[in-house]
Short mmCIF file of C-alpha atoms in Angstrom, two decimals:
data_model
loop_
_atom_site.label_atom_id
_atom_site.label_comp_id
_atom_site.label_asym_id
_atom_site.label_seq_id
_atom_site.Cartn_x
_atom_site.Cartn_y
_atom_site.Cartn_z
CA GLN S 1 0.00 -0.01 -0.01
CA VAL S 2 1.26 3.45 -0.91
CA HIS S 3 1.60 6.05 1.82
CA LEU S 4 2.56 9.71 1.66
CA GLN S 5 3.67 11.84 4.58
CA GLU S 6 4.30 15.56 4.54
CA SER S 7 6.70 17.35 6.82
CA GLY S 8 7.36 21.06 7.23
CA PRO S 9 8.23 23.96 9.56
CA GLY S 10 4.76 24.57 10.96
CA LEU S 11 5.35 28.27 11.51
CA LEU S 12 7.34 30.76 9.52
CA LYS S 13 7.62 34.50 9.16
CA PRO S 14 6.43 36.64 6.24
CA SER S 15 8.91 36.91 3.36
CA ALA S 16 10.55 33.60 4.34
CA THR S 17 10.81 30.57 2.08
CA LEU S 18 8.60 27.59 2.79
CA SER S 19 10.14 24.16 2.32
CA LEU S 20 8.05 21.03 2.53
CA THR S 21 8.91 17.38 1.95
CA CYS S 22 6.70 14.44 1.08
CA VAL S 23 8.11 11.02 1.92
CA VAL S 24 6.63 8.16 -0.11
CA SER S 25 6.51 4.55 1.08
CA GLY S 26 5.24 1.47 -0.74
CA TYR S 27 6.09 2.75 -4.23
CA SER S 28 9.22 4.00 -5.94
CA ILE S 29 8.66 7.55 -7.21
CA ASN S 30 11.13 6.77 -9.95
CA SER S 31 8.74 4.20 -11.38
CA GLY S 32 6.22 6.68 -12.72
CA TYR S 33 3.17 8.75 -11.78
CA ASN S 34 2.99 12.44 -11.21
CA TRP S 35 3.60 13.75 -7.70
CA GLY S 36 1.80 16.87 -6.63
CA TRP S 37 1.12 19.45 -3.98
CA ILE S 38 -2.26 20.85 -3.03
CA ARG S 39 -3.12 23.35 -0.28
CA GLN S 40 -6.21 24.35 1.62
CA PRO S 41 -6.47 27.59 3.61
CA PRO S 42 -8.37 27.15 6.89
CA GLY S 43 -12.06 26.84 6.19
CA LYS S 44 -11.63 27.20 2.44
CA GLY S 45 -11.40 25.06 -0.68
CA LEU S 46 -8.60 23.15 -2.36
CA GLU S 47 -5.93 24.80 -4.52
CA TRP S 48 -3.59 22.90 -6.83
CA ILE S 49 -0.01 24.10 -6.46
CA GLY S 50 1.78 21.90 -9.01
CA SER S 51 3.20 18.50 -9.86
CA LEU S 52 6.32 16.83 -11.15
CA HIS S 53 7.26 13.60 -12.82
CA HIS S 54 10.57 11.72 -12.49
CA SER S 55 11.20 12.53 -16.14
CA GLY S 56 11.57 16.15 -15.10
CA ASN S 57 8.21 17.42 -16.40
CA THR S 58 6.65 19.97 -14.06
CA TYR S 59 3.34 21.82 -14.06
CA PHE S 60 2.57 24.75 -11.82
CA ASN S 61 -0.49 26.78 -10.95
CA PRO S 62 -0.07 30.01 -12.94
CA SER S 63 -0.94 32.07 -9.85
CA LEU S 64 1.99 30.60 -7.92
CA LYS S 65 4.42 29.72 -10.69
CA SER S 66 6.80 32.63 -10.05
CA ARG S 67 7.34 31.52 -6.42
CA VAL S 68 7.27 27.72 -6.69
CA THR S 69 10.01 25.16 -7.14
CA MET S 70 9.58 21.40 -6.95
CA SER S 71 12.24 18.72 -6.84
CA MET S 72 12.60 14.99 -6.38
CA ASP S 73 15.12 12.92 -4.42
CA THR S 74 14.81 9.40 -5.71
CA SER S 75 17.48 8.10 -3.32
CA LYS S 76 15.25 9.01 -0.39
CA ASN S 77 12.01 8.36 -2.29
CA GLN S 78 10.70 11.82 -1.53
CA PHE S 79 9.80 15.01 -3.32
CA SER S 80 9.82 18.61 -2.15
CA LEU S 81 8.13 21.95 -2.51
CA ARG S 82 9.71 25.38 -2.10
CA LEU S 83 7.56 28.50 -1.98
CA THR S 84 9.35 31.82 -1.74
CA SER S 85 8.29 35.16 -0.26
CA VAL S 86 5.43 33.78 1.78
CA THR S 87 2.67 35.97 3.20
CA ALA S 88 -0.29 35.34 5.48
CA ALA S 89 -2.22 34.29 2.37
CA ASP S 90 0.00 31.20 2.16
CA THR S 91 -1.26 29.95 5.52
CA ALA S 92 -2.87 26.60 4.74
CA ILE S 93 -2.82 22.86 5.15
CA TYR S 94 -0.44 21.50 2.53
CA TYR S 95 -1.09 18.05 1.08
CA CYS S 96 0.96 15.89 -1.22
CA ALA S 97 -0.69 13.34 -3.52
CA ARG S 98 -0.07 11.02 -6.43
CA ARG S 99 -1.79 11.01 -9.85
CA PRO S 100 -1.35 8.53 -12.69
CA GLY S 101 -1.11 11.11 -15.46
CA ILE S 102 -1.67 14.75 -16.26
CA TYR S 103 -5.00 14.16 -17.93
CA VAL S 104 -6.20 10.92 -16.40
CA GLY S 105 -6.74 9.34 -13.03
CA GLY S 106 -7.58 10.68 -9.62
CA LEU S 107 -5.35 12.07 -6.91
CA ASP S 108 -4.72 8.97 -4.84
CA PRO S 109 -3.48 8.58 -2.23
CA TRP S 110 -3.10 11.81 -0.29
CA GLY S 111 -0.88 12.49 2.68
CA PRO S 112 -2.57 13.54 5.94
CA GLY S 113 -1.45 17.12 5.39
CA THR S 114 0.72 19.55 7.31
CA LEU S 115 -0.42 22.92 8.61
CA VAL S 116 1.75 25.87 7.74
CA ILE S 117 1.12 29.18 9.46
CA VAL S 118 2.74 32.38 8.21
CA SER S 119 2.86 34.97 10.96
CA SER S 120 5.23 37.51 12.38
CA GLN Z 1 -11.35 32.05 -7.86
CA SER Z 2 -12.10 28.55 -9.08
CA VAL Z 3 -13.00 27.89 -12.72
CA LEU Z 4 -15.27 25.01 -11.67
CA THR Z 5 -18.54 25.94 -10.00
CA GLN Z 6 -20.39 23.75 -7.48
CA PRO Z 7 -23.42 24.48 -5.32
CA PRO Z 8 -22.31 25.47 -1.80
CA SER Z 9 -24.51 22.90 -0.15
CA VAL Z 10 -27.03 20.10 -0.74
CA SER Z 11 -29.06 18.17 1.77
CA ALA Z 12 -31.46 15.27 2.00
CA ALA Z 13 -32.88 12.78 4.49
CA PRO Z 14 -31.23 9.42 5.17
CA GLY Z 15 -31.87 6.96 2.39
CA GLN Z 16 -32.58 9.65 -0.16
CA ARG Z 17 -30.54 10.65 -3.20
CA VAL Z 18 -28.52 13.78 -3.81
CA THR Z 19 -26.66 15.07 -6.81
CA ILE Z 20 -23.83 17.57 -6.90
CA SER Z 21 -23.10 19.48 -10.09
CA CYS Z 22 -19.76 20.76 -11.30
CA SER Z 23 -19.89 23.34 -14.08
CA GLY Z 24 -16.84 24.23 -16.18
CA SER Z 25 -15.89 24.97 -19.77
CA SER Z 26 -14.47 23.40 -22.88
CA SER Z 27 -10.92 23.95 -21.64
CA ASN Z 28 -11.47 21.79 -18.57
CA ILE Z 29 -14.48 19.51 -18.08
CA GLY Z 30 -15.45 19.61 -21.74
CA ASN Z 31 -12.26 17.90 -22.84
CA ASN Z 32 -10.73 16.22 -19.81
CA TYR Z 33 -11.54 13.55 -17.28
CA VAL Z 34 -13.26 14.58 -14.03
CA SER Z 35 -12.55 13.22 -10.57
CA TRP Z 36 -14.47 13.66 -7.33
CA TYR Z 37 -13.13 13.85 -3.78
CA GLN Z 38 -14.76 13.42 -0.39
CA GLN Z 39 -13.30 15.33 2.53
CA LEU Z 40 -14.51 14.41 5.99
CA PRO Z 41 -14.00 17.03 8.71
CA GLY Z 42 -10.36 17.31 9.75
CA THR Z 43 -9.07 14.78 7.23
CA ALA Z 44 -7.40 14.76 3.86
CA PRO Z 45 -9.55 14.44 0.72
CA LYS Z 46 -10.09 10.98 -0.72
CA VAL Z 47 -10.89 10.14 -4.34
CA PHE Z 48 -14.35 8.68 -4.82
CA ILE Z 49 -14.67 8.91 -8.59
CA TYR Z 50 -11.99 9.21 -11.28
CA ASP Z 51 -12.07 9.40 -15.09
CA ASN Z 52 -15.65 10.70 -15.00
CA ASN Z 53 -17.37 7.58 -13.73
CA GLN Z 54 -14.87 5.08 -12.31
CA ARG Z 55 -14.97 4.06 -8.68
CA PRO Z 56 -11.73 3.12 -6.88
CA SER Z 57 -11.66 -0.17 -5.04
CA GLY Z 58 -13.57 0.07 -1.80
CA ILE Z 59 -15.88 2.89 -2.81
CA PRO Z 60 -19.53 1.75 -2.58
CA ASP Z 61 -21.65 1.74 -5.72
CA ARG Z 62 -24.00 4.24 -4.03
CA PHE Z 63 -21.60 6.81 -5.45
CA SER Z 64 -21.65 7.46 -9.19
CA GLY Z 65 -20.21 10.01 -11.59
CA SER Z 66 -21.27 11.27 -14.97
CA LYS Z 67 -20.30 13.95 -17.44
CA SER Z 68 -22.15 15.78 -20.16
CA GLY Z 69 -20.59 18.56 -22.19
CA THR Z 70 -18.97 21.04 -19.82
CA SER Z 71 -20.68 19.76 -16.67
CA ALA Z 72 -20.17 16.79 -14.41
CA THR Z 73 -22.35 15.30 -11.70
CA LEU Z 74 -21.73 13.23 -8.58
CA GLY Z 75 -24.67 11.18 -7.39
CA ILE Z 76 -25.10 9.64 -3.94
CA THR Z 77 -27.97 7.21 -3.36
CA GLY Z 78 -29.09 5.68 -0.08
CA LEU Z 79 -27.70 8.66 1.80
CA GLN Z 80 -26.08 7.85 5.14
CA THR Z 81 -24.97 10.03 8.03
CA GLY Z 82 -21.39 8.98 7.25
CA ASP Z 83 -21.70 10.66 3.87
CA GLU Z 84 -21.78 14.10 5.51
CA ALA Z 85 -18.68 15.78 4.14
CA ASP Z 86 -17.37 18.29 1.66
CA TYR Z 87 -17.14 17.10 -1.93
CA TYR Z 88 -14.88 18.58 -4.61
CA CYS Z 89 -14.69 17.98 -8.35
CA GLY Z 90 -11.41 18.33 -10.18
CA THR Z 91 -9.98 18.15 -13.66
CA TRP Z 92 -7.15 19.34 -15.87
CA ASP Z 93 -7.51 22.73 -17.50
CA THR Z 94 -5.84 22.78 -20.89
CA SER Z 95 -5.80 26.56 -21.16
CA LEU Z 96 -4.31 27.15 -17.72
CA ASN Z 97 -2.12 24.03 -18.03
CA THR Z 98 -2.92 23.14 -14.44
CA PHE Z 99 -5.23 20.97 -12.37
CA VAL Z 100 -8.31 22.83 -11.07
CA PHE Z 101 -10.71 22.05 -8.26
CA GLY Z 102 -14.34 22.96 -7.89
CA THR Z 103 -15.57 25.35 -5.23
CA GLY Z 104 -16.75 22.47 -3.03
CA THR Z 105 -20.15 21.31 -1.85
CA LYS Z 106 -21.15 20.47 1.69
CA VAL Z 107 -23.50 17.51 1.94
CA THR Z 108 -25.81 17.49 4.96
CA VAL Z 109 -27.92 14.54 5.98
CA LEU Z 110 -31.10 15.85 7.59
#
């Protein structure tokens, strides 16, 4: 069974860079699939951040593209998200998830999520 | 602001049927597969329908998905108290070149 687990700083100050990691167990991320990040501000809906494939293909939400970087560490079977110049608007639960392809399949499974609060 | 529109809430009595609509455009629903997610309070979303009408293993057949043109629909029959949750549709948007979610619908069992 495939499991995803996010980890992150919890709390960071405005203008800082957010770094999150998603550790994958039960499946080698080098074997395929697209690996993505989604966030959800408290009490609000879901927002797609972006995804990457081991081939190097990446897709980012246009509204975040200028601040987002994603990378993959196949030796640790994990992938990461970096979001620069954070503000209070970036406060959210951040989830990682897997999807078979860009156009097909559902996001499955999801990690439990990690809450990130941006506050001075 | 989401490009996929859902009703904020739907409700029905136990045992009844509800449907949740997801309205988009030709750049998203009209030409791409739709998936649906259930999010119970305080938990991560879980896929209930993928590729318009496919149910993952373990999802009861009370849940069904369909698509017509630029709209998709999630149906839940035999409504149970455990179905109370937020439901989101999602699909790829070819114009934005990104995945997009619907605005979300809260299902309440009366």
